[in-house]
């Protein structure tokens, strides 16, 4: 069942000053998030991600298009009805947005007090939430005394206090170091798996999307430029923006400079094999090379795992007589895509040396 349905949504801000241009922050975006999914929305700064989140949370009205949250069209609701919809949506942010003057306990209590939950029930719920995020011991500390990762855990507990069906995470790990990021990502996964919360993760960090998202949506200049299962988007990025993002993570095809270095040491034929499908294993390919009497060495590349499926590129040096190599490649091409590594420009190594 679709929990969030965004259809042809545009958000245009009026010009900041007289005579200026209006800014279309979100441009004709359609996107559906199914119940129980974790969807990653990636894009560079200014792509329109945060605006999209504010529209889903009905903090701002869309200029056109429709947004339905759990079947309720939020674009036309009264403020009073909107507040009810917002109770079903938790939010966490890059800067945590905790109340500094309150303790951990007090931060988590806040939304419960606003929702009119009686004290005794609040207490039970807060204990449960703090235990879930692993901060029971910190209940009476002030947020200032916590590390970044702990602050985000408190923010997650607070966002979950009213039992929302949806959690919107806006750059929630962008202020954290890689290790803490991994901890928070693991917690978000538990929120999804154990509590059944549907999560929309907004980020510019591919590592985060790779480790958590079922589905990925790539935004550029307000538009969705690519969308698909996490595996497909990582293994076969089609839009240049997506390819740039994937490259930040999967740097497994040698660039001109790397080729120049490789060439200095490897004089055989250099080819890059693309593994994008579980149906073909590396060993099948290597067995084929051996069968054709071609010697090979792995000289560059890497295999990534997304959603438990492997993909990546491996660059090999092949040695043997030309005919044998050609015959072997004919067989290998039946199994996986093969590209010849382009020869480096003659001066590549000199440029490198400068
Ligand atoms: P992202 O979250 O991907 O960095 P944003 O949604 O923050 O992108 O911004 C998208 C575009 O909309 C940017 O060009 C930004 O300057 C503009 N924008 C965002 N919020 C406002 C606003 N309240 N008023 C005017 N322009 C805005």
mmCIF file of C-alpha atoms and ligand atoms in Angstrom:
data_model
loop_
_atom_site.group_PDB
_atom_site.id
_atom_site.type_symbol
_atom_site.label_atom_id
_atom_site.label_comp_id
_atom_site.label_asym_id
_atom_site.label_seq_id
_atom_site.Cartn_x
_atom_site.Cartn_y
_atom_site.Cartn_z
ATOM 1 C CA UNK A 1 0.000 0.000 0.000
ATOM 2 C CA UNK A 2 1.288 3.455 -0.877
ATOM 3 C CA UNK A 3 1.884 5.493 2.258
ATOM 4 C CA UNK A 4 3.195 8.595 0.530
ATOM 5 C CA UNK A 5 1.969 9.492 -2.957
ATOM 6 C CA UNK A 6 3.469 12.528 -4.621
ATOM 7 C CA UNK A 7 1.971 13.339 -7.999
ATOM 8 C CA UNK A 8 3.240 16.025 -10.333
ATOM 9 C CA UNK A 9 4.266 18.266 -7.465
ATOM 10 C CA UNK A 10 5.877 21.635 -8.119
ATOM 11 C CA UNK A 11 7.014 24.203 -5.588
ATOM 12 C CA UNK A 12 7.949 27.650 -6.814
ATOM 13 C CA UNK A 13 9.199 30.363 -4.470
ATOM 14 C CA UNK A 14 8.568 33.969 -5.426
ATOM 15 C CA UNK A 15 11.613 36.076 -6.308
ATOM 16 C CA UNK A 16 13.657 37.059 -3.250
ATOM 17 C CA UNK A 17 13.629 40.685 -4.415
ATOM 18 C CA UNK A 18 11.706 42.795 -6.909
ATOM 19 C CA UNK A 19 12.706 42.053 -10.457
ATOM 20 C CA UNK A 20 14.386 38.749 -9.448
ATOM 21 C CA UNK A 21 13.542 35.307 -10.793
ATOM 22 C CA UNK A 22 11.181 32.897 -9.031
ATOM 23 C CA UNK A 23 12.898 29.682 -7.881
ATOM 24 C CA UNK A 24 11.352 26.347 -8.776
ATOM 25 C CA UNK A 25 12.737 24.226 -5.938
ATOM 26 C CA UNK A 26 10.680 21.124 -6.795
ATOM 27 C CA UNK A 27 9.723 20.617 -10.416
ATOM 28 C CA UNK A 28 6.954 18.201 -11.400
ATOM 29 C CA UNK A 29 8.004 15.423 -9.022
ATOM 30 C CA UNK A 30 6.096 12.162 -8.807
ATOM 31 C CA UNK A 31 7.129 9.572 -6.270
ATOM 32 C CA UNK A 32 5.448 6.804 -4.315
ATOM 33 C CA UNK A 33 6.658 5.332 -1.038
ATOM 34 C CA UNK A 34 5.143 1.995 -0.097
ATOM 35 C CA UNK A 35 4.373 1.063 3.474
ATOM 36 C CA UNK A 36 7.427 -0.507 5.141
ATOM 37 C CA UNK A 37 9.936 0.723 2.582
ATOM 38 C CA UNK A 38 13.106 2.714 3.099
ATOM 39 C CA UNK A 39 13.480 5.126 0.210
ATOM 40 C CA UNK A 40 16.623 7.210 -0.243
ATOM 41 C CA UNK A 41 16.386 10.592 -1.946
ATOM 42 C CA UNK A 42 19.834 11.689 -3.125
ATOM 43 C CA UNK A 43 20.984 14.888 -4.738
ATOM 44 C CA UNK A 44 23.529 17.642 -4.385
ATOM 45 C CA UNK A 45 22.870 20.719 -2.287
ATOM 46 C CA UNK A 46 20.086 22.781 -3.850
ATOM 47 C CA UNK A 47 18.490 19.819 -5.662
ATOM 48 C CA UNK A 48 15.185 20.361 -3.841
ATOM 49 C CA UNK A 49 15.340 17.520 -1.316
ATOM 50 C CA UNK A 50 14.546 19.520 1.821
ATOM 51 C CA UNK A 51 11.746 21.348 0.065
ATOM 52 C CA UNK A 52 10.244 18.009 -0.898
ATOM 53 C CA UNK A 53 10.370 16.918 2.744
ATOM 54 C CA UNK A 54 8.656 20.101 3.899
ATOM 55 C CA UNK A 55 5.920 19.512 1.343
ATOM 56 C CA UNK A 56 5.356 15.927 2.515
ATOM 57 C CA UNK A 57 5.202 17.137 6.101
ATOM 58 C CA UNK A 58 2.809 19.870 4.931
ATOM 59 C CA UNK A 59 4.973 22.547 6.531
ATOM 60 C CA UNK A 60 4.554 24.425 3.247
ATOM 61 C CA UNK A 61 1.915 24.163 0.536
ATOM 62 C CA UNK A 62 2.849 22.860 -2.908
ATOM 63 C CA UNK A 63 2.352 25.268 -5.794
ATOM 64 C CA UNK A 64 0.700 22.514 -7.818
ATOM 65 C CA UNK A 65 0.227 18.753 -7.817
ATOM 66 C CA UNK A 66 -1.083 16.460 -5.109
ATOM 67 C CA UNK A 67 0.451 14.814 -2.052
ATOM 68 C CA UNK A 68 -1.348 12.035 -0.216
ATOM 69 C CA UNK A 69 -0.113 10.710 3.115
ATOM 70 C CA UNK A 70 -1.780 7.461 4.124
ATOM 71 C CA UNK A 71 -4.533 8.203 1.639
ATOM 72 C CA UNK A 72 -5.199 11.709 2.960
ATOM 73 C CA UNK A 73 -4.669 14.523 0.486
ATOM 74 C CA UNK A 74 -2.616 17.039 2.506
ATOM 75 C CA UNK A 75 -2.552 19.797 -0.078
ATOM 76 C CA UNK A 76 -6.060 20.968 0.749
ATOM 77 C CA UNK A 77 -6.364 20.287 4.490
ATOM 78 C CA UNK A 78 -7.198 22.794 7.195
ATOM 79 C CA UNK A 79 -4.434 23.575 9.730
ATOM 80 C CA UNK A 80 -6.258 21.567 12.408
ATOM 81 C CA UNK A 81 -6.477 18.432 10.225
ATOM 82 C CA UNK A 82 -2.870 18.961 9.123
ATOM 83 C CA UNK A 83 -1.685 18.783 12.696
ATOM 84 C CA UNK A 84 -3.201 15.331 12.919
ATOM 85 C CA UNK A 85 -1.382 14.225 9.754
ATOM 86 C CA UNK A 86 1.871 15.635 11.134
ATOM 87 C CA UNK A 87 1.493 13.527 14.275
ATOM 88 C CA UNK A 88 1.835 10.500 12.009
ATOM 89 C CA UNK A 89 5.157 11.770 10.628
ATOM 90 C CA UNK A 90 8.383 11.914 12.654
ATOM 91 C CA UNK A 91 11.298 14.049 11.548
ATOM 92 C CA UNK A 92 15.017 14.085 12.275
ATOM 93 C CA UNK A 93 17.538 16.636 11.058
ATOM 94 C CA UNK A 94 21.236 17.156 10.463
ATOM 95 C CA UNK A 95 21.550 19.486 13.475
ATOM 96 C CA UNK A 96 19.380 17.259 15.731
ATOM 97 C CA UNK A 97 17.226 20.247 16.860
ATOM 98 C CA UNK A 98 17.065 19.114 20.487
ATOM 99 C CA UNK A 99 15.910 21.411 23.284
ATOM 100 C CA UNK A 100 19.116 22.310 25.106
ATOM 101 C CA UNK A 101 17.288 23.351 28.253
ATOM 102 C CA UNK A 102 15.701 19.931 28.619
ATOM 103 C CA UNK A 103 17.147 16.601 29.622
ATOM 104 C CA UNK A 104 17.099 13.593 27.319
ATOM 105 C CA UNK A 105 13.938 12.495 29.128
ATOM 106 C CA UNK A 106 12.416 15.952 28.730
ATOM 107 C CA UNK A 107 13.143 16.011 24.996
ATOM 108 C CA UNK A 108 11.357 12.725 24.430
ATOM 109 C CA UNK A 109 8.501 13.819 26.731
ATOM 110 C CA UNK A 110 7.837 16.962 24.734
ATOM 111 C CA UNK A 111 5.767 15.535 21.838
ATOM 112 C CA UNK A 112 3.873 13.330 24.286
ATOM 113 C CA UNK A 113 2.922 16.346 26.398
ATOM 114 C CA UNK A 114 1.828 18.211 23.271
ATOM 115 C CA UNK A 115 -0.299 15.201 22.292
ATOM 116 C CA UNK A 116 -1.910 15.240 25.762
ATOM 117 C CA UNK A 117 -0.606 11.834 26.852
ATOM 118 C CA UNK A 118 -1.069 11.336 30.638
ATOM 119 C CA UNK A 119 2.109 11.421 32.787
ATOM 120 C CA UNK A 120 2.137 7.762 33.775
ATOM 121 C CA UNK A 121 1.773 6.636 30.191
ATOM 122 C CA UNK A 122 4.420 9.142 29.101
ATOM 123 C CA UNK A 123 6.830 7.616 31.586
ATOM 124 C CA UNK A 124 6.278 4.101 30.315
ATOM 125 C CA UNK A 125 6.659 5.200 26.699
ATOM 126 C CA UNK A 126 9.816 7.255 27.328
ATOM 127 C CA UNK A 127 11.505 4.362 29.139
ATOM 128 C CA UNK A 128 10.621 2.076 26.262
ATOM 129 C CA UNK A 129 11.950 4.522 23.648
ATOM 130 C CA UNK A 130 15.192 5.283 25.502
ATOM 131 C CA UNK A 131 15.817 1.588 25.905
ATOM 132 C CA UNK A 132 15.164 1.069 22.178
ATOM 133 C CA UNK A 133 17.756 3.681 21.201
ATOM 134 C CA UNK A 134 20.188 2.493 23.908
ATOM 135 C CA UNK A 135 20.168 5.641 26.053
ATOM 136 C CA UNK A 136 18.374 4.583 29.235
ATOM 137 C CA UNK A 137 21.427 5.555 31.258
ATOM 138 C CA UNK A 138 21.474 9.068 29.846
ATOM 139 C CA UNK A 139 17.857 9.954 30.649
ATOM 140 C CA UNK A 140 18.738 12.737 33.075
ATOM 141 C CA UNK A 141 21.618 14.296 31.183
ATOM 142 C CA UNK A 142 21.262 17.488 29.187
ATOM 143 C CA UNK A 143 21.704 17.267 25.441
ATOM 144 C CA UNK A 144 24.855 19.428 25.636
ATOM 145 C CA UNK A 145 26.589 16.573 27.457
ATOM 146 C CA UNK A 146 25.962 14.092 24.660
ATOM 147 C CA UNK A 147 28.001 13.154 21.609
ATOM 148 C CA UNK A 148 26.598 13.802 18.116
ATOM 149 C CA UNK A 149 25.537 10.196 17.697
ATOM 150 C CA UNK A 150 23.788 10.189 21.075
ATOM 151 C CA UNK A 151 21.994 13.439 20.209
ATOM 152 C CA UNK A 152 20.678 11.882 17.027
ATOM 153 C CA UNK A 153 19.500 8.848 19.016
ATOM 154 C CA UNK A 154 17.554 11.148 21.322
ATOM 155 C CA UNK A 155 16.112 12.907 18.270
ATOM 156 C CA UNK A 156 15.053 9.522 16.871
ATOM 157 C CA UNK A 157 13.407 8.563 20.176
ATOM 158 C CA UNK A 158 11.606 11.909 20.234
ATOM 159 C CA UNK A 159 10.495 11.551 16.610
ATOM 160 C CA UNK A 160 9.069 8.098 17.375
ATOM 161 C CA UNK A 161 7.308 9.107 20.598
ATOM 162 C CA UNK A 162 3.867 9.507 19.050
ATOM 163 C CA UNK A 163 4.171 6.263 17.079
ATOM 164 C CA UNK A 164 4.400 7.748 13.609
ATOM 165 C CA UNK A 165 3.980 5.515 10.553
ATOM 166 C CA UNK A 166 6.557 7.595 8.676
ATOM 167 C CA UNK A 167 9.991 8.919 9.594
ATOM 168 C CA UNK A 168 11.551 11.659 7.472
ATOM 169 C CA UNK A 169 15.323 11.831 7.925
ATOM 170 C CA UNK A 170 16.762 15.018 6.432
ATOM 171 C CA UNK A 171 20.576 14.705 6.194
ATOM 172 C CA UNK A 172 20.362 12.988 9.579
ATOM 173 C CA UNK A 173 23.899 11.611 9.449
ATOM 174 C CA UNK A 174 25.642 14.432 7.592
ATOM 175 C CA UNK A 175 27.123 15.967 10.764
ATOM 176 C CA UNK A 176 28.412 12.619 12.053
ATOM 177 C CA UNK A 177 31.689 10.794 11.512
ATOM 178 C CA UNK A 178 31.605 7.537 9.492
ATOM 179 C CA UNK A 179 31.533 5.228 12.512
ATOM 180 C CA UNK A 180 28.701 7.109 14.225
ATOM 181 C CA UNK A 181 26.901 7.294 10.884
ATOM 182 C CA UNK A 182 27.016 3.503 10.673
ATOM 183 C CA UNK A 183 25.515 3.247 14.186
ATOM 184 C CA UNK A 184 22.680 5.643 13.379
ATOM 185 C CA UNK A 185 22.018 3.873 10.066
ATOM 186 C CA UNK A 186 21.815 0.570 11.949
ATOM 187 C CA UNK A 187 19.337 2.133 14.389
ATOM 188 C CA UNK A 188 17.212 3.445 11.515
ATOM 189 C CA UNK A 189 17.170 -0.033 10.050
ATOM 190 C CA UNK A 190 15.843 -1.370 13.367
ATOM 191 C CA UNK A 191 13.219 1.373 13.413
ATOM 192 C CA UNK A 192 12.104 0.101 10.036
ATOM 193 C CA UNK A 193 12.318 -3.637 10.696
ATOM 194 C CA UNK A 194 11.215 -3.860 14.325
ATOM 195 C CA UNK A 195 8.718 -1.000 14.481
ATOM 196 C CA UNK A 196 7.523 -1.173 10.872
ATOM 197 C CA UNK A 197 8.138 2.526 10.307
ATOM 198 C CA UNK A 198 8.396 3.653 6.677
ATOM 199 C CA UNK A 199 11.461 5.849 6.213
ATOM 200 C CA UNK A 200 12.321 8.539 3.695
ATOM 201 C CA UNK A 201 16.056 9.252 3.892
ATOM 202 C CA UNK A 202 17.239 12.509 2.363
ATOM 203 C CA UNK A 203 20.997 12.596 1.935
ATOM 204 C CA UNK A 204 23.923 13.505 -0.251
ATOM 205 C CA UNK A 205 25.898 10.571 1.205
ATOM 206 C CA UNK A 206 25.852 7.572 -1.116
ATOM 207 C CA UNK A 207 27.299 5.331 1.591
ATOM 208 C CA UNK A 208 24.163 5.882 3.672
ATOM 209 C CA UNK A 209 21.815 5.171 0.787
ATOM 210 C CA UNK A 210 23.805 2.107 -0.164
ATOM 211 C CA UNK A 211 23.601 0.615 3.289
ATOM 212 C CA UNK A 212 19.958 1.332 4.040
ATOM 213 C CA UNK A 213 17.709 2.083 1.069
ATOM 214 C CA UNK A 214 15.456 -0.388 -0.705
ATOM 215 C CA UNK A 215 14.795 2.163 -3.382
ATOM 216 C CA UNK A 216 16.684 5.246 -4.558
ATOM 217 C CA UNK A 217 15.417 8.458 -6.109
ATOM 218 C CA UNK A 218 17.985 10.874 -7.551
ATOM 219 C CA UNK A 219 17.102 14.561 -7.747
ATOM 220 C CA UNK A 220 18.763 17.349 -9.707
ATOM 221 C CA UNK A 221 17.489 20.899 -10.086
ATOM 222 C CA UNK A 222 14.157 20.051 -8.541
ATOM 223 C CA UNK A 223 13.498 17.070 -10.780
ATOM 224 C CA UNK A 224 13.660 13.339 -10.286
ATOM 225 C CA UNK A 225 16.291 12.262 -12.816
ATOM 226 C CA UNK A 226 16.510 8.597 -11.867
ATOM 227 C CA UNK A 227 14.626 6.152 -9.673
ATOM 228 C CA UNK A 228 14.842 2.430 -9.111
ATOM 229 C CA UNK A 229 15.810 -0.343 -6.731
ATOM 230 C CA UNK A 230 19.012 0.429 -4.844
ATOM 231 C CA UNK A 231 20.786 -2.391 -6.650
ATOM 232 C CA UNK A 232 19.800 -1.192 -10.129
ATOM 233 C CA UNK A 233 20.690 2.422 -9.427
ATOM 234 C CA UNK A 234 24.120 1.465 -8.090
ATOM 235 C CA UNK A 235 24.915 -1.244 -10.605
ATOM 236 C CA UNK A 236 23.559 0.532 -13.702
ATOM 237 C CA UNK A 237 23.368 4.272 -13.070
ATOM 238 C CA UNK A 238 22.042 5.873 -16.237
ATOM 239 C CA UNK A 239 21.847 9.616 -15.538
ATOM 240 C CA UNK A 240 25.156 11.538 -15.335
ATOM 241 C CA UNK A 241 24.221 12.882 -11.882
ATOM 242 C CA UNK A 242 23.666 9.336 -10.641
ATOM 243 C CA UNK A 243 26.920 8.183 -12.221
ATOM 244 C CA UNK A 244 28.775 10.935 -10.368
ATOM 245 C CA UNK A 245 27.142 9.915 -7.099
ATOM 246 C CA UNK A 246 27.889 6.247 -7.583
ATOM 247 C CA UNK A 247 31.495 7.072 -8.419
ATOM 248 C CA UNK A 248 31.905 8.773 -5.032
ATOM 249 C CA UNK A 249 31.446 5.334 -3.581
ATOM 250 C CA UNK A 250 32.399 2.829 -6.218
ATOM 251 C CA UNK A 251 35.681 3.981 -7.695
ATOM 252 C CA UNK A 252 36.354 0.798 -9.546
ATOM 253 C CA UNK A 253 37.053 1.836 -13.145
ATOM 254 C CA UNK A 254 40.553 3.280 -13.603
ATOM 255 C CA UNK A 255 40.630 6.903 -14.767
ATOM 256 C CA UNK A 256 43.257 8.186 -17.222
ATOM 257 C CA UNK A 257 45.779 8.778 -14.486
ATOM 258 C CA UNK A 258 45.334 5.303 -12.999
ATOM 259 C CA UNK A 259 45.579 3.768 -16.478
ATOM 260 C CA UNK A 260 48.890 5.548 -17.044
ATOM 261 C CA UNK A 261 50.226 4.037 -13.822
ATOM 262 C CA UNK A 262 48.905 0.587 -14.650
ATOM 263 C CA UNK A 263 50.351 0.731 -18.154
ATOM 264 C CA UNK A 264 53.806 1.418 -16.774
ATOM 265 C CA UNK A 265 53.737 -1.983 -15.082
ATOM 266 C CA UNK A 266 51.413 -4.059 -17.258
ATOM 267 C CA UNK A 267 52.166 -4.521 -20.913
ATOM 268 C CA UNK A 268 49.481 -7.103 -21.772
ATOM 269 C CA UNK A 269 45.944 -6.414 -22.979
ATOM 270 C CA UNK A 270 43.913 -4.511 -20.385
ATOM 271 C CA UNK A 271 40.171 -5.086 -20.206
ATOM 272 C CA UNK A 272 37.489 -4.153 -17.701
ATOM 273 C CA UNK A 273 34.786 -6.694 -16.924
ATOM 274 C CA UNK A 274 31.459 -5.532 -15.498
ATOM 275 C CA UNK A 275 29.713 -7.776 -13.024
ATOM 276 C CA UNK A 276 26.110 -6.666 -12.655
ATOM 277 C CA UNK A 277 24.243 -9.838 -12.380
ATOM 278 C CA UNK A 278 24.213 -12.614 -9.840
ATOM 279 C CA UNK A 279 23.587 -15.025 -12.680
ATOM 280 C CA UNK A 280 27.251 -14.885 -13.721
ATOM 281 C CA UNK A 281 29.939 -15.577 -11.162
ATOM 282 C CA UNK A 282 33.517 -14.398 -11.354
ATOM 283 C CA UNK A 283 34.742 -17.967 -11.218
ATOM 284 C CA UNK A 284 32.861 -18.795 -14.419
ATOM 285 C CA UNK A 285 34.711 -15.998 -16.179
ATOM 286 C CA UNK A 286 38.098 -16.942 -14.770
ATOM 287 C CA UNK A 287 37.555 -20.606 -15.631
ATOM 288 C CA UNK A 288 36.885 -19.568 -19.212
ATOM 289 C CA UNK A 289 40.178 -17.651 -19.396
ATOM 290 C CA UNK A 290 42.062 -20.620 -17.990
ATOM 291 C CA UNK A 291 40.345 -22.949 -20.436
ATOM 292 C CA UNK A 292 41.533 -20.775 -23.327
ATOM 293 C CA UNK A 293 45.082 -20.829 -21.984
ATOM 294 C CA UNK A 294 45.163 -17.110 -21.236
ATOM 295 C CA UNK A 295 47.146 -15.893 -18.239
ATOM 296 C CA UNK A 296 45.500 -13.123 -16.310
ATOM 297 C CA UNK A 297 46.095 -10.857 -13.385
ATOM 298 C CA UNK A 298 43.591 -8.701 -11.515
ATOM 299 C CA UNK A 299 45.022 -5.217 -11.469
ATOM 300 C CA UNK A 300 42.224 -2.816 -10.537
ATOM 301 C CA UNK A 301 38.632 -2.778 -9.372
ATOM 302 C CA UNK A 302 36.245 -3.697 -6.645
ATOM 303 C CA UNK A 303 33.050 -5.537 -5.888
ATOM 304 C CA UNK A 304 30.318 -3.831 -3.887
ATOM 305 C CA UNK A 305 27.386 -5.297 -2.061
ATOM 306 C CA UNK A 306 23.979 -3.635 -2.226
ATOM 307 C CA UNK A 307 20.910 -5.311 -0.779
ATOM 308 C CA UNK A 308 22.891 -8.529 -0.552
ATOM 309 C CA UNK A 309 23.716 -8.542 -4.274
ATOM 310 C CA UNK A 310 27.188 -8.057 -5.687
ATOM 311 C CA UNK A 311 28.245 -5.838 -8.532
ATOM 312 C CA UNK A 312 31.348 -4.032 -9.682
ATOM 313 C CA UNK A 313 34.142 -3.829 -12.208
ATOM 314 C CA UNK A 314 37.369 -5.771 -12.409
ATOM 315 C CA UNK A 315 40.227 -4.727 -14.668
ATOM 316 C CA UNK A 316 42.465 -7.568 -15.816
ATOM 317 C CA UNK A 317 45.708 -7.813 -17.638
ATOM 318 C CA UNK A 318 45.554 -10.674 -20.138
ATOM 319 C CA UNK A 319 48.688 -12.319 -21.415
ATOM 320 C CA UNK A 320 48.982 -14.897 -24.151
ATOM 321 C CA UNK A 321 49.134 -14.946 -27.911
ATOM 322 C CA UNK A 322 46.753 -12.495 -29.548
ATOM 323 C CA UNK A 323 44.526 -15.146 -31.047
ATOM 324 C CA UNK A 324 44.073 -16.994 -27.770
ATOM 325 C CA UNK A 325 43.260 -13.739 -25.969
ATOM 326 C CA UNK A 326 40.752 -12.790 -28.672
ATOM 327 C CA UNK A 327 39.127 -16.231 -28.555
ATOM 328 C CA UNK A 328 38.918 -16.076 -24.759
ATOM 329 C CA UNK A 329 37.350 -12.624 -24.866
ATOM 330 C CA UNK A 330 34.716 -13.843 -27.340
ATOM 331 C CA UNK A 331 33.646 -16.418 -24.762
ATOM 332 C CA UNK A 332 33.851 -14.017 -21.831
ATOM 333 C CA UNK A 333 31.688 -11.475 -23.697
ATOM 334 C CA UNK A 334 28.942 -14.075 -23.702
ATOM 335 C CA UNK A 335 29.015 -13.908 -19.912
ATOM 336 C CA UNK A 336 29.695 -10.269 -18.960
ATOM 337 C CA UNK A 337 30.185 -6.878 -20.632
ATOM 338 C CA UNK A 338 33.850 -6.325 -21.539
ATOM 339 C CA UNK A 339 35.469 -3.006 -22.419
ATOM 340 C CA UNK A 340 39.032 -2.446 -23.542
ATOM 341 C CA UNK A 341 40.860 -0.019 -21.291
ATOM 342 C CA UNK A 342 41.651 3.015 -23.455
ATOM 343 C CA UNK A 343 45.358 3.723 -23.873
ATOM 344 C CA UNK A 344 46.472 6.725 -21.824
ATOM 345 C CA UNK A 345 47.328 9.932 -23.675
ATOM 346 C CA UNK A 346 51.063 9.987 -24.423
ATOM 347 C CA UNK A 347 51.772 12.739 -21.903
ATOM 348 C CA UNK A 348 49.553 11.482 -19.066
ATOM 349 C CA UNK A 349 52.436 10.293 -16.966
ATOM 350 C CA UNK A 350 54.458 13.456 -17.515
ATOM 351 C CA UNK A 351 51.495 15.590 -16.440
ATOM 352 C CA UNK A 352 51.243 13.402 -13.394
ATOM 353 C CA UNK A 353 54.939 13.958 -12.628
ATOM 354 C CA UNK A 354 54.644 17.758 -12.726
HETATM 355 P P1 LIG B 1 18.438 20.579 -0.991
HETATM 356 O O1 LIG B 1 17.718 20.170 0.230
HETATM 357 O O2 LIG B 1 18.496 19.508 -2.029
HETATM 358 O O3 LIG B 1 19.779 21.157 -0.700
HETATM 359 P P2 LIG B 1 16.520 22.753 -1.083
HETATM 360 O O4 LIG B 1 15.183 22.118 -1.130
HETATM 361 O O5 LIG B 1 16.995 23.285 0.221
HETATM 362 O O6 LIG B 1 17.606 21.754 -1.706
HETATM 363 O O7 LIG B 1 16.561 23.955 -2.125
HETATM 364 C C1 LIG B 1 16.182 23.837 -3.489
HETATM 365 C C2 LIG B 1 16.193 25.207 -4.133
HETATM 366 O O8 LIG B 1 15.121 26.006 -3.594
HETATM 367 C C3 LIG B 1 17.447 26.006 -3.880
HETATM 368 O O9 LIG B 1 17.747 26.747 -5.054
HETATM 369 C C4 LIG B 1 17.064 26.932 -2.751
HETATM 370 O O10 LIG B 1 17.813 28.119 -2.804
HETATM 371 C C5 LIG B 1 15.599 27.184 -3.025
HETATM 372 N N1 LIG B 1 14.817 27.442 -1.780
HETATM 373 C C6 LIG B 1 14.634 26.560 -0.773
HETATM 374 N N2 LIG B 1 13.860 27.088 0.185
HETATM 375 C C7 LIG B 1 13.527 28.352 -0.233
HETATM 376 C C8 LIG B 1 12.732 29.420 0.313
HETATM 377 N N3 LIG B 1 12.104 29.293 1.483
HETATM 378 N N4 LIG B 1 12.636 30.552 -0.412
HETATM 379 C C9 LIG B 1 13.255 30.683 -1.599
HETATM 380 N N5 LIG B 1 14.000 29.715 -2.167
HETATM 381 C C10 LIG B 1 14.140 28.568 -1.517
#
